[in-house]
Amino acid sequence: MNKGKITFGKIQLKTSPAAENAAPATASGGFGSFSRVEPPPEPGPSGSGSKQHSDVDKIASDLENSRMQEVMGIAGFGRKAKQFDINEMIQKAKQNAPKAEEDPNAIRVEEPGDGGGGGSSDGESDEEVIGPMPTTAAGSGEGKVKRRERRDSEDSDEDDDDDDDFDEDAPINKIPNSHEVEMRHGSKAVISLAADPSGVRLATGSVDYNLNFWDFSGMDKSMKSFRSLQPCENHPIRDLHYSTTGDMILVVSGSSQAKVLDRDGFEKMECVKGDQYITDMTRTKGHVAGLTGGCWNFVKKDEFLTSAMDSTLRTWVFAKSKEQKNVIKTRAQGGLKTVPTACTYNRDGTLIAAGCSDGSIQTWDTRKMFVNTTHCVRDAHAKGSDISSILFSYAGQILATRSTDETLKLWDLRAFKKPLHEFGNLFSRYDTTDCCFSPDDTMVLTGESLPKGQKQANLYFFDTKTFETVATIPITDSHVIRAHWHPKLNQVFVGCGNGIIRGLYDEKRSMRGAKLCVVRTYRKKKDMEMIGTSQVITPHALPMFRQEKSRSHRKKLEKDRMDPVKSRRPDLPITSGQGGRVASSGGTLSSYVIRNLGLSKRVEDDQDPREAILKYAKEAAENPYWISPAYNKTQPKPIFNTEDEPDSKKPKTE
């Protein structure tokens, strides 16, 4: 059986006369009902057979329609649709044809053409216009759309309000400053600060020559450093820098020799000192003046850079401490020497940048000879003001410089002649005041020294794109010298002039670091109770009231050790026998020899030696053998005083 094709399209009013004259048949089902278009009956010898055949096909088509409706879920959905007369609908369509052409939004259905052999009423009911949409349905549909639009608009308004309140992409919301911790380094200014790449340890150096190590995985909320040492004797720690692997730390002090320590503070390398009597700095093996800065190479883990007041930059290799690798000389405008006050590598390790005391910025390419500079800006900062910090961004295109002329400048390496922007009114008293980029390079931050008349020094955050001040956070009532934004922890550590290190972090955006310490409870150590007693010396007191002499704690312990009761000494084993039996010959070797050799009579081990000797006193007096016979004739008879001597301690009586 051939199935009719369901098509929707333009209404064709030229219907075939066979379709118009066909017997009208009512279609069960309204909009969305499907029925099979029956082909025209084939001519046969008898009309009754064709009629029966058509009845059977009709019943089969109805069954098939009902099954399809059940499968598609249309059967039984809502009320049963109203039955329409096909002829009346065609007449109405003819009358409304001009109106339908004028209205572009009218629903149009295409009918089978004249060459289709004419379709049955069931097929026409499937493919003709069902009629205009009911007004109630249309109204309800518009109401749903409006409510959804209103709900969407309300949701969008709420979202807009939420976005106005909190925008994740806003630079001010990226600053981790919801919580704060405080660590005490000492009483002097913290002029150097460094954190290892993993974020487990923090190292701080001060003017008091001390280098402190802080371990976040082992600290509790008391925030105490686990190690403090003086690696460079009586020299302040000017700069600290961890290697890319975090296993070594570069210590730059006021001396001319840089040192490399391991994670626990033990010295691994010390740079050699140069000969100060040689004028050509390339002929010496090391620096001859105090250091000003240093930095590890971000690509080569065993190479680092140092700058000193001898107007040179030197690169070193960790395995070779006897001599530097390269020497770079810094020159001023007229060819004279100028002191590099800060130095750094870029992230690729291809550029070395230095800020000099004459206000110039000079860079060198590590892939070429260090004779000529790659970039050089002579008037970058005010002449005579030290550039305290120079730093490349993480992307490597922007360079930030901080100077003691109260400015912070951003430079683009692609247009290096003029700065991108200059941030002013940043007072600085220390030549180690630095700046730092945010992990995504959207902000740069720096601190200020405490100006006269102010109560608190601030930490400033500037946008690197719009050059606006994102935030100003008051830190302490002293100077803000060092600032470090750790990219992995998303925490900011600030070194202050009063010996305090402040850590800023966010409860949601920050990871580990100081967050691990604030949740650990501080366990107080058990204090030993020491009671001082005053001793009263009474030499003539009765024995029952006499106090014992005070002894030291060590002597008291030694005495208690000798006491078998206080020391809880176990019973000693029996040594005078064998096999659990006590020997009859005594417990000593001498008694055993005497008894077995028969040199004397049986000697009891337990008897008193004095009594054993006095046994022979009477016999020795009556029959002397050794000494008395020689003096019998010449020795006088001894006379002993038998009178009682008067008691000298007897009290006098009146």
XYZ file of C-alpha atoms in Angstrom, residues 29-278:
250
model
C -8.545 13.891 14.642
C -7.616 17.558 14.523
C -4.277 19.310 14.217
C -1.400 16.911 14.224
C -3.338 13.796 13.147
C -1.841 11.654 10.438
C -3.743 9.585 7.866
C -2.802 7.644 4.804
C -3.815 9.007 1.384
C -5.526 6.198 -0.436
C -4.994 5.738 -4.134
C -8.036 5.840 -6.501
C -9.877 2.531 -6.839
C -8.774 0.435 -9.734
C -11.481 -0.472 -12.288
C -12.598 -4.048 -11.903
C -15.202 -6.370 -13.346
C -17.461 -5.954 -10.356
C -18.011 -2.865 -8.218
C -18.772 -4.832 -5.050
C -15.274 -6.329 -4.943
C -13.651 -2.937 -5.253
C -15.862 -1.589 -2.504
C -14.897 -4.391 -0.128
C -11.285 -3.884 -1.002
C -11.543 -0.158 -0.198
C -13.258 -0.916 3.135
C -10.486 -3.281 4.159
C -7.841 -0.706 3.208
C -9.643 1.967 5.190
C -9.785 -0.191 8.323
C -6.103 -1.051 7.940
C -5.216 2.606 7.528
C -7.177 3.533 10.665
C -5.348 0.848 12.644
C -2.030 2.040 11.339
C -2.912 5.634 12.226
C -3.837 4.700 15.769
C -0.571 2.744 16.233
C 1.493 5.644 14.889
C -0.267 8.057 17.208
C 0.438 5.812 20.164
C 4.120 5.555 19.211
C 4.488 9.326 18.778
C 2.559 10.118 21.928
C -0.196 12.048 20.159
C -3.055 9.700 20.959
C -4.965 10.741 24.037
C -3.136 14.087 24.322
C -5.645 16.789 25.352
C -9.192 16.961 24.053
C -10.248 15.338 20.876
C -10.048 17.801 17.982
C -13.177 19.030 16.268
C -14.145 17.378 12.958
C -14.182 19.626 9.935
C -15.903 19.395 6.540
C -13.351 19.446 3.769
C -15.653 21.061 1.141
C -16.583 23.923 3.409
C -12.944 24.521 4.219
C -12.052 24.618 0.506
C -14.792 27.158 -0.173
C -13.607 29.334 2.690
C -10.061 29.069 1.393
C -11.202 30.293 -2.048
C -12.934 33.286 -0.503
C -9.969 34.167 1.750
C -7.336 33.681 -0.954
C -6.744 37.405 -1.660
C -6.506 38.094 2.071
C -4.016 35.273 2.479
C -1.859 36.690 -0.278
C -1.836 40.059 1.447
C -1.017 38.580 4.852
C 2.523 37.143 4.732
C 2.155 35.441 8.127
C -0.776 33.232 7.017
C -0.291 29.494 7.195
C -0.202 27.958 3.731
C -0.517 24.329 2.744
C 0.176 22.811 -0.649
C -2.375 20.367 -2.150
C -1.702 17.622 -4.675
C -1.817 18.845 -8.277
C -4.051 17.830 -11.147
C -1.610 15.240 -12.339
C -1.697 13.412 -9.007
C -4.698 11.340 -9.911
C -6.862 13.028 -7.282
C -6.572 12.341 -3.598
C -9.060 11.050 -1.129
C -10.697 13.128 1.529
C -8.375 11.704 4.195
C -5.320 12.940 2.308
C -6.877 16.359 1.758
C -7.704 16.661 5.448
C -4.051 16.035 6.258
C -2.645 18.564 3.803
C -5.134 21.450 3.882
C -5.241 24.433 6.210
C -6.526 23.436 9.594
C -7.698 26.959 10.274
C -6.637 30.008 12.233
C -5.087 29.510 15.628
C -7.651 29.872 18.444
C -7.532 33.212 20.179
C -7.151 31.636 23.619
C -4.178 29.567 22.543
C -2.565 32.537 20.870
C -3.111 34.682 23.924
C -1.725 32.069 26.241
C 1.339 31.644 24.021
C 2.040 35.368 24.045
C 1.643 35.416 27.795
C 4.211 32.641 28.212
C 6.690 34.426 26.000
C 6.257 37.679 27.877
C 6.613 36.013 31.236
C 9.782 34.280 30.060
C 11.116 37.538 28.706
C 10.206 39.226 31.954
C 11.796 36.416 33.933
C 14.835 36.584 31.721
C 14.957 40.323 32.152
C 14.576 39.949 35.922
C 17.302 37.304 35.965
C 19.496 39.486 33.814
C 18.830 42.426 36.156
C 19.761 40.269 39.121
C 22.860 39.060 37.317
C 23.707 42.642 36.445
C 23.327 43.609 40.078
C 25.528 40.681 41.085
C 28.030 41.608 38.419
C 27.995 45.175 39.660
C 28.663 43.901 43.174
C 31.341 41.329 42.213
C 33.134 41.017 38.900
C 35.740 38.278 38.739
C 37.576 39.939 35.868
C 37.866 43.276 37.655
C 41.475 43.921 38.730
C 40.485 44.970 42.239
C 38.842 41.585 42.846
C 42.036 39.768 41.892
C 43.991 41.255 44.801
C 44.280 38.717 47.645
C 43.684 40.984 50.628
C 40.751 39.484 52.539
C 42.987 38.119 55.329
C 46.335 39.073 56.798
C 49.080 37.402 58.836
C 52.071 38.916 60.605
C 55.580 37.492 61.047
C 58.213 39.088 63.249
C 61.733 39.070 61.811
C 63.384 41.374 64.306
C 63.570 45.027 65.239
C 65.435 46.324 62.156
C 64.177 46.927 58.617
C 63.555 43.941 56.334
C 65.344 44.946 53.120
C 65.308 41.583 51.279
C 62.632 38.958 50.778
C 62.301 35.863 48.591
C 59.964 32.852 48.306
C 60.811 29.556 46.647
C 58.901 28.574 43.473
C 56.857 25.899 45.251
C 55.695 28.335 47.913
C 56.763 26.193 50.869
C 59.493 28.421 52.283
C 60.149 32.117 52.688
C 63.516 33.771 53.336
C 63.947 37.273 54.745
C 67.061 39.370 55.291
C 67.502 42.470 57.382
C 69.864 45.273 58.284
C 70.715 43.377 61.507
C 72.724 40.844 59.390
C 70.255 38.013 60.119
C 68.744 35.676 57.536
C 65.533 33.961 58.684
C 63.875 30.933 57.106
C 60.114 30.383 57.383
C 58.491 27.043 56.595
C 54.739 27.271 55.982
C 54.256 23.505 56.123
C 55.722 23.324 59.640
C 54.712 26.612 61.274
C 51.709 27.096 63.511
C 49.758 30.275 64.061
C 52.509 31.690 66.279
C 54.412 32.375 63.015
C 57.965 31.776 64.198
C 60.908 31.125 61.900
C 62.605 27.755 62.218
C 66.137 29.020 61.548
C 68.055 32.271 61.916
C 71.688 32.730 60.923
C 74.260 35.309 59.852
C 75.755 34.019 56.595
C 77.793 37.123 55.786
C 78.975 38.109 59.264
C 78.637 41.877 59.770
C 77.077 42.757 56.416
C 73.397 43.569 55.811
C 71.474 41.177 53.559
C 70.636 43.349 50.559
C 69.009 40.830 48.226
C 67.792 37.219 48.221
C 66.776 35.116 45.263
C 65.736 31.453 44.980
C 66.815 29.360 42.021
C 64.260 28.043 39.541
C 64.321 24.599 41.182
C 64.123 26.035 44.695
C 67.049 24.008 46.052
C 69.498 26.942 46.307
C 69.268 30.551 47.405
C 71.518 33.417 46.331
C 72.545 35.760 49.169
C 73.711 39.239 48.176
C 75.152 41.199 51.091
C 77.097 44.401 51.535
C 80.368 42.532 51.028
C 82.004 41.879 47.675
C 81.419 38.109 47.790
C 78.047 36.559 47.064
C 77.126 33.242 48.665
C 74.918 30.354 47.641
C 73.100 28.445 50.393
C 70.949 25.352 50.265
C 67.360 25.185 51.465
C 68.408 24.666 55.087
C 70.907 27.529 55.174
C 74.168 25.607 54.782
C 76.778 27.254 52.590
C 77.421 25.615 49.221
C 79.454 28.221 47.397
C 81.200 31.552 47.966
C 82.281 33.746 45.088
C 85.923 34.669 44.964
C 87.076 38.195 45.743
C 88.908 40.166 43.086
C 92.186 42.043 43.294
C 91.450 45.643 44.231
C 94.793 46.905 42.939
C 94.031 46.022 39.308
